Backbone as a printed PyTorch tensor [residue, N CA C, xyz], in Angstrom:
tensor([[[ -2.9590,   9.8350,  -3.0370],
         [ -2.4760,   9.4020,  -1.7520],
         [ -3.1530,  10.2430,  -0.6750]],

        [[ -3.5100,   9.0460,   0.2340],
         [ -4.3090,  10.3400,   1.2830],
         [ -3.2660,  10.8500,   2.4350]],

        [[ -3.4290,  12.0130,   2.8090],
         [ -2.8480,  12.5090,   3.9930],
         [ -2.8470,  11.7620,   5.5020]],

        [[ -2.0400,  11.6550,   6.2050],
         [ -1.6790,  11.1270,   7.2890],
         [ -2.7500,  11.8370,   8.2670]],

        [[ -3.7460,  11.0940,   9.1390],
         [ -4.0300,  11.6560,   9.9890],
         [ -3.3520,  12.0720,  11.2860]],

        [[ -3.4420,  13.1100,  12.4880],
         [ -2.5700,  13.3020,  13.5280],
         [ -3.4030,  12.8550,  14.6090]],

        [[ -2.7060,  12.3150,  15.8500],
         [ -2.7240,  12.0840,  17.0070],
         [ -2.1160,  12.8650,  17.6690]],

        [[ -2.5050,  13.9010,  18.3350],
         [ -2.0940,  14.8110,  19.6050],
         [ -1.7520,  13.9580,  20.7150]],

        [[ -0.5510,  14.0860,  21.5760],
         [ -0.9710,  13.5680,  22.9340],
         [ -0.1040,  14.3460,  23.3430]],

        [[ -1.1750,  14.5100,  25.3560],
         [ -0.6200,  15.7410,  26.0890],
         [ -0.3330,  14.8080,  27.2770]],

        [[  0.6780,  14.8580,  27.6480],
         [  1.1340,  14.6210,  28.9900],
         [  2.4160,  15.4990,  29.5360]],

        [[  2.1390,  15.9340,  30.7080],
         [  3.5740,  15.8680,  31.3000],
         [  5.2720,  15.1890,  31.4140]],

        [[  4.6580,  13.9400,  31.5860],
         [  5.6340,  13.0960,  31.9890],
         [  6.0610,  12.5000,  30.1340]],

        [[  7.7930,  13.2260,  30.1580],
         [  8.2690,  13.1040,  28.9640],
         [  8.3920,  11.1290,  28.5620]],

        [[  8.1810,  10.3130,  29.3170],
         [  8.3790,   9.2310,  29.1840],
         [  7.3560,   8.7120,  28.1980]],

        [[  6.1450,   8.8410,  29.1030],
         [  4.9410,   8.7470,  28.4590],
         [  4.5210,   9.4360,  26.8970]],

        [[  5.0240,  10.4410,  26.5720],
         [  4.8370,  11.3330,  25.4730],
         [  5.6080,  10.4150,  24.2980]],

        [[  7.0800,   9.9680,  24.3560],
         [  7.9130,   9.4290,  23.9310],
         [  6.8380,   7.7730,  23.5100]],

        [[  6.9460,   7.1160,  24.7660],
         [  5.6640,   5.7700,  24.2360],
         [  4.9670,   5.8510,  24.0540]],

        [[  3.6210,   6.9620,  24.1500],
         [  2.4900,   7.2470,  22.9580],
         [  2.8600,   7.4900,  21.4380]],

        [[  4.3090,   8.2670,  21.3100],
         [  4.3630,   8.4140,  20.2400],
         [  5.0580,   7.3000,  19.2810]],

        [[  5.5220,   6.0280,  19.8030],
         [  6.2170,   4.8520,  19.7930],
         [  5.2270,   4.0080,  19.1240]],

        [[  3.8890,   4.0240,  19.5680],
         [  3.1660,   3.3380,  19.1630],
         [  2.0360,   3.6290,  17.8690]],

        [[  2.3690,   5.1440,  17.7790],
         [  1.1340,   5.8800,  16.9610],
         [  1.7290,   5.9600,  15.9120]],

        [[  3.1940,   6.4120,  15.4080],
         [  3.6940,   6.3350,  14.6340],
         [  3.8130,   5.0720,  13.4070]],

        [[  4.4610,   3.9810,  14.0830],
         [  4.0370,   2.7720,  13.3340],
         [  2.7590,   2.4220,  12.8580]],

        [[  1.7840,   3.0110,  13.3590],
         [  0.0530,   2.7230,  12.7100],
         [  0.0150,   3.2960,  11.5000]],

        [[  0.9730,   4.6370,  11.1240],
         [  0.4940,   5.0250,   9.9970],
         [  0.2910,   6.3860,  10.3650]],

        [[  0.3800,   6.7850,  11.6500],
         [ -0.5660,   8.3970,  11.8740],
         [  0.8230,   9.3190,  12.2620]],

        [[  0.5510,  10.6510,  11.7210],
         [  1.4530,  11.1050,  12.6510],
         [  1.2110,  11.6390,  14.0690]],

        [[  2.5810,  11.7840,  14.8150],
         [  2.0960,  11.7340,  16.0200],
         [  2.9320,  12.9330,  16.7380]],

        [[  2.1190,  14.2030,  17.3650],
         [  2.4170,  15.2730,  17.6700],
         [  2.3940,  15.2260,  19.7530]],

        [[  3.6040,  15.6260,  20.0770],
         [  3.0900,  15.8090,  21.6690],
         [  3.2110,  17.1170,  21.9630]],

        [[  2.4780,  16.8760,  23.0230],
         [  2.4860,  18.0580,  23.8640],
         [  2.7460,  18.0610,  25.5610]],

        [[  3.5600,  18.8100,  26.1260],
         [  4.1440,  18.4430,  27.8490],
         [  2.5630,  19.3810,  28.3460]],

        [[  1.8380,  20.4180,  27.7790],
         [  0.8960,  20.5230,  28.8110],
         [ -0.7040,  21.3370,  27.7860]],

        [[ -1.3880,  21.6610,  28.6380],
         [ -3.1250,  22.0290,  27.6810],
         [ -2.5380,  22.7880,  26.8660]],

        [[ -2.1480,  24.1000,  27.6090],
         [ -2.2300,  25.1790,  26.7120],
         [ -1.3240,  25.3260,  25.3730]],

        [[  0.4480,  24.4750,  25.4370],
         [  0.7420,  24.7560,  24.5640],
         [  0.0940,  23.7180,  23.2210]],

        [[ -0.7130,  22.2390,  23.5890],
         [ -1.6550,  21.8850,  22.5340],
         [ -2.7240,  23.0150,  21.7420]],

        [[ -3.2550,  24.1890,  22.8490],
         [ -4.0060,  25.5430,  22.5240],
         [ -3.5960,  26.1520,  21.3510]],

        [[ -2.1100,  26.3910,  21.7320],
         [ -1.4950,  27.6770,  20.9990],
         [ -1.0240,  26.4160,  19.6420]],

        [[ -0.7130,  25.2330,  19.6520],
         [ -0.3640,  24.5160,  18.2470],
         [ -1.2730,  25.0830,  17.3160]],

        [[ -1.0270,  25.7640,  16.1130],
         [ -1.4660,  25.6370,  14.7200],
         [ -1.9550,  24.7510,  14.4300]],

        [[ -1.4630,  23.4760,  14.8940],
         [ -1.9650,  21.7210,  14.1210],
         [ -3.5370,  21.3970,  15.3930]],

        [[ -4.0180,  22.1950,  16.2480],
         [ -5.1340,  21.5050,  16.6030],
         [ -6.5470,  21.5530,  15.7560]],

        [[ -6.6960,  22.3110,  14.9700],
         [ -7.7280,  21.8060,  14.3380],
         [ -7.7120,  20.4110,  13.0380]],

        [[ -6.4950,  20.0880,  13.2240],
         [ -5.9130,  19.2230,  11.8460],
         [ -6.0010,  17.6670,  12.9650]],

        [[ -5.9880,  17.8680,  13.9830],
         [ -5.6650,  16.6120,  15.2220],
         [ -7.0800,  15.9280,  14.6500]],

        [[ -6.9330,  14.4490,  14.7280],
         [ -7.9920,  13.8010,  14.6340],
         [ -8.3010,  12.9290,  15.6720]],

        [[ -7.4520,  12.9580,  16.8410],
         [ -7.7020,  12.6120,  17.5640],
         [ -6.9460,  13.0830,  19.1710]],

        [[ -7.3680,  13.1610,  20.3580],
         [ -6.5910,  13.5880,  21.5540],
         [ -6.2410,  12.4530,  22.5800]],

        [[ -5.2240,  12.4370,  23.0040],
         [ -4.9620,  11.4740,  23.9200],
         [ -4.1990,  12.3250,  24.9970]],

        [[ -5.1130,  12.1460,  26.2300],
         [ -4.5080,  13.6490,  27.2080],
         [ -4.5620,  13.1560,  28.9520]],

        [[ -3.7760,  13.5390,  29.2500],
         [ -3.5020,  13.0090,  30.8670],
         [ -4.6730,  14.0570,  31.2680]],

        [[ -5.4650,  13.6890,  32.6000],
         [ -6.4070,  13.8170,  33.2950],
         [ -5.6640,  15.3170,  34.2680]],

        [[ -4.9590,  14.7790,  35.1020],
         [ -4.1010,  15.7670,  36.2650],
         [ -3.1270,  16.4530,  35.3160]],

        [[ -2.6240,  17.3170,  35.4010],
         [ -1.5750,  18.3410,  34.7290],
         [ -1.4520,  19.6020,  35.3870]],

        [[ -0.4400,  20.1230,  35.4610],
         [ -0.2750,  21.2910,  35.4960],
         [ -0.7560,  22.2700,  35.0840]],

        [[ -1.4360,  23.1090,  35.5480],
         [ -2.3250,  24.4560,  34.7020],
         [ -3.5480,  24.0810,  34.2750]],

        [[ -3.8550,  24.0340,  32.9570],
         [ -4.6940,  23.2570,  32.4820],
         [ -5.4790,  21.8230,  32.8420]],

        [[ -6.3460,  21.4600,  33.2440],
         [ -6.6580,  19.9260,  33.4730],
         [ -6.9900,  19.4320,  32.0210]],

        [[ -6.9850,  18.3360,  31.9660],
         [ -7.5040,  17.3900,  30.6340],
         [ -8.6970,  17.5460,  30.4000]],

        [[ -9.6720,  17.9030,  31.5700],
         [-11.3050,  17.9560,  32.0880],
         [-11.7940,  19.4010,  31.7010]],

        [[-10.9290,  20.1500,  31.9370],
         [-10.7720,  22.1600,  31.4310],
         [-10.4950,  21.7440,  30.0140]],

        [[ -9.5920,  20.9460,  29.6230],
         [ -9.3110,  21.0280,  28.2260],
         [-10.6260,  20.6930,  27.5480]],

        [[-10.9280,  19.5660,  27.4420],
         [-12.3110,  19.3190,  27.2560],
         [-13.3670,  20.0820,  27.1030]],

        [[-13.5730,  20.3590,  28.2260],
         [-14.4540,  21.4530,  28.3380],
         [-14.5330,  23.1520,  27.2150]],

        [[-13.1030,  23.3090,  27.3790],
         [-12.4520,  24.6820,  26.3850],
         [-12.8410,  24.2590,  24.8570]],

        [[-12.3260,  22.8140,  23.9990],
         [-12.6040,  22.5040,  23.1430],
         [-13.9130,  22.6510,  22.8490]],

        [[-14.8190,  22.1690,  23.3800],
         [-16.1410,  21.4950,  23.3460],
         [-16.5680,  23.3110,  22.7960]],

        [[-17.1030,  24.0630,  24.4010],
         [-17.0790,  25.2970,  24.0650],
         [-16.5310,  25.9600,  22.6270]],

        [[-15.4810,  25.7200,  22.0510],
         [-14.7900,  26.6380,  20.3660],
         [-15.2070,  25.6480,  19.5100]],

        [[-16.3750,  24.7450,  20.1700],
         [-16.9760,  23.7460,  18.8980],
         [-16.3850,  22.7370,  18.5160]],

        [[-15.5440,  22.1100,  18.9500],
         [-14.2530,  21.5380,  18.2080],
         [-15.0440,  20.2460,  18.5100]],

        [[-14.6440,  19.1480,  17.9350],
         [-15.6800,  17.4030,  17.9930],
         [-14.5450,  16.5090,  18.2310]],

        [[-13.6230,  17.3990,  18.0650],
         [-12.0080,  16.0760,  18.5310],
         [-12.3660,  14.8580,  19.1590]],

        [[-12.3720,  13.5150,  19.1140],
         [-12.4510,  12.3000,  19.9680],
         [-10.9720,  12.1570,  21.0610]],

        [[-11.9700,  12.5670,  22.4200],
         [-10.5280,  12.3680,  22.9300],
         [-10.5710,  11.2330,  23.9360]],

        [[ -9.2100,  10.7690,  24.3010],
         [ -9.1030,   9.3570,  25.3500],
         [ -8.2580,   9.7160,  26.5590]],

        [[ -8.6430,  10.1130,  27.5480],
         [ -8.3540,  10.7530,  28.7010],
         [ -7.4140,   9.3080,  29.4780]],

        [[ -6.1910,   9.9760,  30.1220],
         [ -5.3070,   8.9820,  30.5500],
         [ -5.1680,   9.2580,  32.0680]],

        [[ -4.9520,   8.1160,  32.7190],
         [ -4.5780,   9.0990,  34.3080],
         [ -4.3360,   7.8770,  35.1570]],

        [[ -3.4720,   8.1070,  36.1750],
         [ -2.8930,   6.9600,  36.6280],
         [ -3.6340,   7.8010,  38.5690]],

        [[ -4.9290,   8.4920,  38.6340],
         [ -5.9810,   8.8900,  39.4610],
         [ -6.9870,   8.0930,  38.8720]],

        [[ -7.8610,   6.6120,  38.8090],
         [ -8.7300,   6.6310,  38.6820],
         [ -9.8350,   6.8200,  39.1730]],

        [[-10.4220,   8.1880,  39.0760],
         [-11.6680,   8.3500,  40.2090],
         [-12.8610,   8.3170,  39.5980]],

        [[-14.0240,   8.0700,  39.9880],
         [-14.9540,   7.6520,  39.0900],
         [-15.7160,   8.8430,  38.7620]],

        [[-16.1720,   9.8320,  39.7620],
         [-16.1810,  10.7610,  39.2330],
         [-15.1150,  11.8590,  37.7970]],

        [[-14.0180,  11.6650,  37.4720],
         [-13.6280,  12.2540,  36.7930],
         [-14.4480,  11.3900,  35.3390]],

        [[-13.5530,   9.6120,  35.5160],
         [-14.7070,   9.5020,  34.4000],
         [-15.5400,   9.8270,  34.2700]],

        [[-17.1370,   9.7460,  34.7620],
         [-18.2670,   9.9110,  34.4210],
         [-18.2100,  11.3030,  33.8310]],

        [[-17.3130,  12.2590,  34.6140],
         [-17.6410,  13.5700,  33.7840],
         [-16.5560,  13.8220,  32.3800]],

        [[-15.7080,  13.2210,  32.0860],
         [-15.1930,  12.8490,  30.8450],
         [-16.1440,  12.2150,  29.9610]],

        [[-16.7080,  10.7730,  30.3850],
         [-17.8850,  10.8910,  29.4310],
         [-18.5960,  11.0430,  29.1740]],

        [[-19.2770,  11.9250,  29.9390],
         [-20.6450,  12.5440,  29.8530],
         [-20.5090,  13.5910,  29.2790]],

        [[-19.1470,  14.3410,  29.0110],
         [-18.5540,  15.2060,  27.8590],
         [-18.8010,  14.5950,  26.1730]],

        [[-18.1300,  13.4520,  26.5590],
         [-18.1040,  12.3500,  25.3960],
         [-16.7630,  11.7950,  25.1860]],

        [[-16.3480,  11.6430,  26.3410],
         [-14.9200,  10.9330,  26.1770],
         [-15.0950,   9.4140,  24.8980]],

        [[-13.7130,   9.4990,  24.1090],
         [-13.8590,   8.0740,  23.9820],
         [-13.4650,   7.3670,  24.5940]],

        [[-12.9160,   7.3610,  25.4240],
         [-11.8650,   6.3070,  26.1930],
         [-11.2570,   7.0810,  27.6490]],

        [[-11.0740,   5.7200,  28.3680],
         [-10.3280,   6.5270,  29.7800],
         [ -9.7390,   5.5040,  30.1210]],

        [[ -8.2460,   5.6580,  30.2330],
         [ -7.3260,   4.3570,  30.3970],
         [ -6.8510,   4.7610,  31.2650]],

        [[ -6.0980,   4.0010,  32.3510],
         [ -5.7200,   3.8060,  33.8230],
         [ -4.0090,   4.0800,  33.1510]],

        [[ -3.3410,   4.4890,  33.7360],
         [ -1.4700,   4.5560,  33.9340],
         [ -1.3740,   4.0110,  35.6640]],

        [[ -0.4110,   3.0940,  35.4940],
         [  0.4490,   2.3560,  34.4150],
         [ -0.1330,   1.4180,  33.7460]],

        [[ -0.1720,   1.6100,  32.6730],
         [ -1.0420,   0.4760,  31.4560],
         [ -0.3700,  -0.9070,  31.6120]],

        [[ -1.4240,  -1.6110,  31.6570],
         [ -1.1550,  -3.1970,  31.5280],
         [ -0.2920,  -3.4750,  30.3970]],

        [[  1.0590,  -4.0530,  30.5580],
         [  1.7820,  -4.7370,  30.3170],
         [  2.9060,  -3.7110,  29.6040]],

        [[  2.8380,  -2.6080,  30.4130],
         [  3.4900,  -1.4900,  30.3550],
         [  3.1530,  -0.0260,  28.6030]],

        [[  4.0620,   0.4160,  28.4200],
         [  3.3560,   1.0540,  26.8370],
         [  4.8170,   1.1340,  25.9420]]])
């Protein structure tokens, strides 16, 4: 039997954390949150994450610093940057990091 892969997701807003994890769960994955960067940092489970799903704006930490911090300790995590700011500059520099994804809040047809 193979092991469950994890989905990290970092947001602030406890609503959002709750319906990312609503939806990740039923796929099969488990699904870990986090309210901001650093305490995803200090988790034990980030090198086990197979994937990041992380709000853009935050408190302390940005999603864009996070990125950046990962990248730097080597880490290859695929992450999908969320943000209900779409500015085009943030994308381009999310994927020119190598974002996989950059989704707009409030998501079409809610989450």
């Amino acid at each position: 039997m193979s092991k469950a892969q994890i989905i990290s997701t970092i947001d602030h807003d406890a609503s959002v954390r709750v319906a990312l994890e609503s939806l990740i769960k039923p796929l099969g994955f488990v699904a870990l949150a986090f309210e901001c960067a650093e305490d995803f940092l200090r988790s034990p489970r980030v090198d086990d994450s197979s994937c990041l799903i992380t709000d853009v704006q935050m408190q302390g930490m940005s999603g864009l610093d996070l990125q950046d911090r990962l990248i730097a300790q080597g880490s290859r995590i695929p992450i999908i940057f969320i943000t209900a700011f779409p500015e085009q500059n943030i994308r381009s520099r999310a994927q020119a990091s190598g974002a996989l994804g950059f989704l707009e809040k409030p998501f079409a047809g809610g989450l």
